[in-house]
mmCIF file with all atom_site columns, C-alpha atoms in Angstrom:
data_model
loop_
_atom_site.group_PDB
_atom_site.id
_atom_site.type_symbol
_atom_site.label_atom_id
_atom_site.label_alt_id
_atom_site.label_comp_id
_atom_site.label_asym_id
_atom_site.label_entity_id
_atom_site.label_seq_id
_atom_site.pdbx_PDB_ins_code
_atom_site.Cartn_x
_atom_site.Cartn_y
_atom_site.Cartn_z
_atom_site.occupancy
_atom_site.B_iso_or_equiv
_atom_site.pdbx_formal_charge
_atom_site.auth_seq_id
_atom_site.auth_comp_id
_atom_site.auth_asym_id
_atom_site.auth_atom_id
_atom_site.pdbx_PDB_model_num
ATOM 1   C CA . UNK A 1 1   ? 7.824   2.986   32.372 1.00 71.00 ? 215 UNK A CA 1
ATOM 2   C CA . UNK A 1 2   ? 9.021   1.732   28.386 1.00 82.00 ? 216 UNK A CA 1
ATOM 3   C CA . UNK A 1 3   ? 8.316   -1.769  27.957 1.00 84.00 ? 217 UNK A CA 1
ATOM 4   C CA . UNK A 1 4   ? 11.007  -3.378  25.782 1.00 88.00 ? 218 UNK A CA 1
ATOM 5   C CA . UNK A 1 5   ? 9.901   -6.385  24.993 1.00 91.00 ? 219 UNK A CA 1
ATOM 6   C CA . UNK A 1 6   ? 6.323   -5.526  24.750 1.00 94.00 ? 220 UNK A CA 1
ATOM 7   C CA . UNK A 1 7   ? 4.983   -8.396  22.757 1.00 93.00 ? 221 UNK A CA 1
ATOM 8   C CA . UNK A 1 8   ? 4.517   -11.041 25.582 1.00 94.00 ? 222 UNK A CA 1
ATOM 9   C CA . UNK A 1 9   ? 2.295   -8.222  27.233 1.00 95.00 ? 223 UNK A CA 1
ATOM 10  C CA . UNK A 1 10  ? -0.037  -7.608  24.165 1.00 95.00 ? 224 UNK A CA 1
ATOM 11  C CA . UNK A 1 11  ? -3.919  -8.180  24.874 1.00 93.00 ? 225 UNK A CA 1
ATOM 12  C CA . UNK A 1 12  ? -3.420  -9.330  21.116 1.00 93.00 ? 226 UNK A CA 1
ATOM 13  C CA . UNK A 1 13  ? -1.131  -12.242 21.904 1.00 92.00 ? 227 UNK A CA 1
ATOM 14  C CA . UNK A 1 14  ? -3.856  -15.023 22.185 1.00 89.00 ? 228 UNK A CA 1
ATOM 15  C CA . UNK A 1 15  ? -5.839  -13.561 19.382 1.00 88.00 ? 229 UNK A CA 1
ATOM 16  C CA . UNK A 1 16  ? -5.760  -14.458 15.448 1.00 89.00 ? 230 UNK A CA 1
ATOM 17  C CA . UNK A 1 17  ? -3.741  -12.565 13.523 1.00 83.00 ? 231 UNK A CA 1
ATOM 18  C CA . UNK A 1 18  ? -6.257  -11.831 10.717 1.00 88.00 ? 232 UNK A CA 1
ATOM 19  C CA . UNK A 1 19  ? -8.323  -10.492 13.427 1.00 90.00 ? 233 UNK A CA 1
ATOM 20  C CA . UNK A 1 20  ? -5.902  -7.421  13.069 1.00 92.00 ? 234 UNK A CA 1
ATOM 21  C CA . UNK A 1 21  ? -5.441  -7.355  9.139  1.00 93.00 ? 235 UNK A CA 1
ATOM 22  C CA . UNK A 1 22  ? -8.505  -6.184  8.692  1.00 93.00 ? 236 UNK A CA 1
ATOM 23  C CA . UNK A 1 23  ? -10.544 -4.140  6.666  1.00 91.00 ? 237 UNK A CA 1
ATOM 24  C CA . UNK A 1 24  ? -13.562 -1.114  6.919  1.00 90.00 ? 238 UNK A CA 1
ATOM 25  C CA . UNK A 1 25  ? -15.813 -1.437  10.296 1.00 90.00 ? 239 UNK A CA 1
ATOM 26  C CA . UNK A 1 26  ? -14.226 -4.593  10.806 1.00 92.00 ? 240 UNK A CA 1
ATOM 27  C CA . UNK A 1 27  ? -11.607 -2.070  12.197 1.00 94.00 ? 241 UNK A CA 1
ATOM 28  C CA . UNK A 1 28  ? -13.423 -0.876  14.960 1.00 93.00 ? 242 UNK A CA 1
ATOM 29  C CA . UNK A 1 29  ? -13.565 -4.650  16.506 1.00 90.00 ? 243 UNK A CA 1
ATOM 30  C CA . UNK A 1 30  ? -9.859  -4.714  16.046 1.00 91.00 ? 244 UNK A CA 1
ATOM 31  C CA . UNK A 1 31  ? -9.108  -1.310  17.483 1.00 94.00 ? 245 UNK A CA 1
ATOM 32  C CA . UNK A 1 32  ? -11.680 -2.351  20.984 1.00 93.00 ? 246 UNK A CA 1
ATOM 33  C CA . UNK A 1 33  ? -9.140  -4.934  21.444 1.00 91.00 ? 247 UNK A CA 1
ATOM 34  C CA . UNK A 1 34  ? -6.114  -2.557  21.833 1.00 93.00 ? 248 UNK A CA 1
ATOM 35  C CA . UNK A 1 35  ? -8.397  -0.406  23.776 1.00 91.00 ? 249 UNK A CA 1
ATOM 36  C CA . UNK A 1 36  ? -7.663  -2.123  27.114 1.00 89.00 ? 250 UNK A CA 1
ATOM 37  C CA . UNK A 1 37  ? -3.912  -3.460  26.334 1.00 94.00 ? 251 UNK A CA 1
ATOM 38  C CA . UNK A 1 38  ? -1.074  -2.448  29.033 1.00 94.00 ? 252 UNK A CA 1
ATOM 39  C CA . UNK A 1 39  ? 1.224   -1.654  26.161 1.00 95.00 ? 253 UNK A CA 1
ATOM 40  C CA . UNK A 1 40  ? -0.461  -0.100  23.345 1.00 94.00 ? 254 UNK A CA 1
ATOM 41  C CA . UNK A 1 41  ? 2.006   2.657   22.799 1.00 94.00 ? 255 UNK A CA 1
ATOM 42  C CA . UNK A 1 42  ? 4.985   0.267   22.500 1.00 95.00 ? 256 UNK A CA 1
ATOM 43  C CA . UNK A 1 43  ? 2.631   -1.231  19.963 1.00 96.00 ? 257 UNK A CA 1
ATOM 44  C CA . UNK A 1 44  ? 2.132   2.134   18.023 1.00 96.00 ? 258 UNK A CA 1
ATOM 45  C CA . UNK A 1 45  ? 5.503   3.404   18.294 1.00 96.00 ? 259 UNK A CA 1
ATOM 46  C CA . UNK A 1 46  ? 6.712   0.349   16.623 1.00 95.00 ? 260 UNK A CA 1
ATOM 47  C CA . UNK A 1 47  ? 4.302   0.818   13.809 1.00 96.00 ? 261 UNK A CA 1
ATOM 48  C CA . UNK A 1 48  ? 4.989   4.666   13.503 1.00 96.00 ? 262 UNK A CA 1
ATOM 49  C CA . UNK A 1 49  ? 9.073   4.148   13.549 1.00 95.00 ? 263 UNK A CA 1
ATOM 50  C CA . UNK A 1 50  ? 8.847   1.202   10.914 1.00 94.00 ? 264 UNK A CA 1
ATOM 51  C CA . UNK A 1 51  ? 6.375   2.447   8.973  1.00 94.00 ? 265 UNK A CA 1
ATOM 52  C CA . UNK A 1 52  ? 4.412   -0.577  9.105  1.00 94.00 ? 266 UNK A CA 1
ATOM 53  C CA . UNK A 1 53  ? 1.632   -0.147  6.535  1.00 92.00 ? 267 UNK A CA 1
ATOM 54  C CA . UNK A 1 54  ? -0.802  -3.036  7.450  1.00 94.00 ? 268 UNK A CA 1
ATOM 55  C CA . UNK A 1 55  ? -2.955  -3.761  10.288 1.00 95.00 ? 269 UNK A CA 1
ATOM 56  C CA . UNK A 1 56  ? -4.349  -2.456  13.626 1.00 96.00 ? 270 UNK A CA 1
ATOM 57  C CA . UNK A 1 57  ? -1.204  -1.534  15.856 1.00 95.00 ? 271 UNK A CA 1
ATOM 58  C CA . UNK A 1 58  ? -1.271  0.370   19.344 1.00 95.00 ? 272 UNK A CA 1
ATOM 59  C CA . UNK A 1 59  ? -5.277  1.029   18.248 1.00 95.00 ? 273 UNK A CA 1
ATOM 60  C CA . UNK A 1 60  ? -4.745  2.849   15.144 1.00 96.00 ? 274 UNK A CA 1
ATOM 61  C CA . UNK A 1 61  ? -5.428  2.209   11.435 1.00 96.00 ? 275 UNK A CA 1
ATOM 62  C CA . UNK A 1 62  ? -3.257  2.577   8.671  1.00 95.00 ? 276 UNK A CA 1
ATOM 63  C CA . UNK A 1 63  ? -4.734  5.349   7.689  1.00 94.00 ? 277 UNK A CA 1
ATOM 64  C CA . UNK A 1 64  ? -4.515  7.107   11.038 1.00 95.00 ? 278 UNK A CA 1
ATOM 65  C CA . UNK A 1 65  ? -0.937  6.245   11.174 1.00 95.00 ? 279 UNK A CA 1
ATOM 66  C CA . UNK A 1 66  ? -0.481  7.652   7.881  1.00 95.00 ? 280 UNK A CA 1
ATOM 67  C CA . UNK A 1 67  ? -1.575  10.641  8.744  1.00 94.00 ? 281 UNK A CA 1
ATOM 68  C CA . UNK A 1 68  ? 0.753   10.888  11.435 1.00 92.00 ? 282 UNK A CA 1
ATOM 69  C CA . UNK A 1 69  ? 3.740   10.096  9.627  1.00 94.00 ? 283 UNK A CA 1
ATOM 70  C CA . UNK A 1 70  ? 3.127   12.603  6.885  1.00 94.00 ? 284 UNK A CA 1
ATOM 71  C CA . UNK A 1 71  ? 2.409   15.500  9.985  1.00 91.00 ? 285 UNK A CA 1
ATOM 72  C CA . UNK A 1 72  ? 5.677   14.531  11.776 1.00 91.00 ? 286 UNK A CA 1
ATOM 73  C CA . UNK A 1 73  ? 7.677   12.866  8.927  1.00 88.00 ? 287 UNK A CA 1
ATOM 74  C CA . UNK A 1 74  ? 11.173  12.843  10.944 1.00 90.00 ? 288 UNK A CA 1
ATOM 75  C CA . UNK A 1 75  ? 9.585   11.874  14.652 1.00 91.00 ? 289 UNK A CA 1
ATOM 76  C CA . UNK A 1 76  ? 11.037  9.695   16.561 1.00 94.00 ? 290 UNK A CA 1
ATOM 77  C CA . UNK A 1 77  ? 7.305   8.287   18.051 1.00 94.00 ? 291 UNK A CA 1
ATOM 78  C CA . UNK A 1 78  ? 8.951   6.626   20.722 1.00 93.00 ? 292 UNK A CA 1
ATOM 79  C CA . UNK A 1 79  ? 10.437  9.071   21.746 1.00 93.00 ? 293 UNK A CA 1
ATOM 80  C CA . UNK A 1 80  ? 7.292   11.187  21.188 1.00 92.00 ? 294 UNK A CA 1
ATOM 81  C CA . UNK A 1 81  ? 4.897   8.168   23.010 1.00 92.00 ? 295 UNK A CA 1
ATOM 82  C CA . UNK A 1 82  ? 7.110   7.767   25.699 1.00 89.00 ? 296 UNK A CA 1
ATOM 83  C CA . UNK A 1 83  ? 6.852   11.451  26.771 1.00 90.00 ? 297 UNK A CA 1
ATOM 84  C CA . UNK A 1 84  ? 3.450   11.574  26.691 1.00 87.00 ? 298 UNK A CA 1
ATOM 85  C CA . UNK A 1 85  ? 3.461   9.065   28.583 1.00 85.00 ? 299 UNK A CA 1
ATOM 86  C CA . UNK A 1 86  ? 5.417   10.414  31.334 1.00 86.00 ? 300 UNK A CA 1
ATOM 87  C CA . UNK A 1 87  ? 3.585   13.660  31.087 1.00 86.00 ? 301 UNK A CA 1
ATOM 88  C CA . UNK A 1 88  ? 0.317   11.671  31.599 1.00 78.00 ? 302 UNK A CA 1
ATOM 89  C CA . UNK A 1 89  ? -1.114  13.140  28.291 1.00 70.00 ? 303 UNK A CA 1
ATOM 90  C CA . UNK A 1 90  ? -3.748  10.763  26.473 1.00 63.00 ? 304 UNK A CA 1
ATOM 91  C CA . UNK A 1 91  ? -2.586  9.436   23.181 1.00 62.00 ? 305 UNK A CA 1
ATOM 92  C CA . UNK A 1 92  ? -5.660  9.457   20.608 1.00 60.00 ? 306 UNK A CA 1
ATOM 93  C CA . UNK A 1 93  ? -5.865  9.791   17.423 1.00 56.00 ? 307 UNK A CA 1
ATOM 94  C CA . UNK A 1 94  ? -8.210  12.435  16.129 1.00 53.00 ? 308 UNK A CA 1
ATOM 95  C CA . UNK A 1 95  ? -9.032  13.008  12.542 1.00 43.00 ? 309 UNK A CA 1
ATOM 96  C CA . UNK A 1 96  ? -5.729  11.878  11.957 1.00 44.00 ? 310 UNK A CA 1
ATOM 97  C CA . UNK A 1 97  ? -3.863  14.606  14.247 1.00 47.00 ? 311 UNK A CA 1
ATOM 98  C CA . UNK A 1 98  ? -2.188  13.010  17.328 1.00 56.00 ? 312 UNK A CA 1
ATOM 99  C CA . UNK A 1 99  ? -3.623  14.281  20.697 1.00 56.00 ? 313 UNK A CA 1
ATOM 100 C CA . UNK A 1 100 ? -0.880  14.337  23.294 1.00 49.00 ? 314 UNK A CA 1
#
């Protein structure tokens, strides 16, 4: 099921903002925190469909994310997320390829 309003749900909610704005291994820390969170992919689809260029969202980097959008320039990734979702396919990024 698509959470909506996805924010209040965030493992990130209680955390501080620059611990997401982040740069180099610092990364990693950021990205173990979206490891566990109930609605990652809301997180990354919202990143992916507005292009957001800073940050750790739904566990991936900007570069990782940039990656994706120049592989599937046109997606929509909610659309995308969702139905990986529903197909009960892992989302990962590898090597900047998405893993569905």
């Amino acid at each position: 099921m698509w959470v909506e309003d996805w924010t209040p749900a965030a493992a990130c909610r209680q955390a501080q903002p620059d611990q997401l704005f982040v740069r180099g291994a610092e990364q990693n820390k950021a990205k173990q925190l979206c490891a566990g969170c109930p609605v990652r992919t809301e997180c990354l689809a919202e990143a992916l469909d507005n292009q957001i260029e800073w940050g750790v969202w739904g566990g991936m980097t900007e570069r990782e994310r940039r990656a994706l959008l120049r592989r599937r320039p046109a997606a929509s990734w909610r659309a995308v997320l969702e139905a990986a979702r529903e197909q009960g396919s892992p989302v990962t990024a590898k090597s900047g390829a998405l893993h569905v």
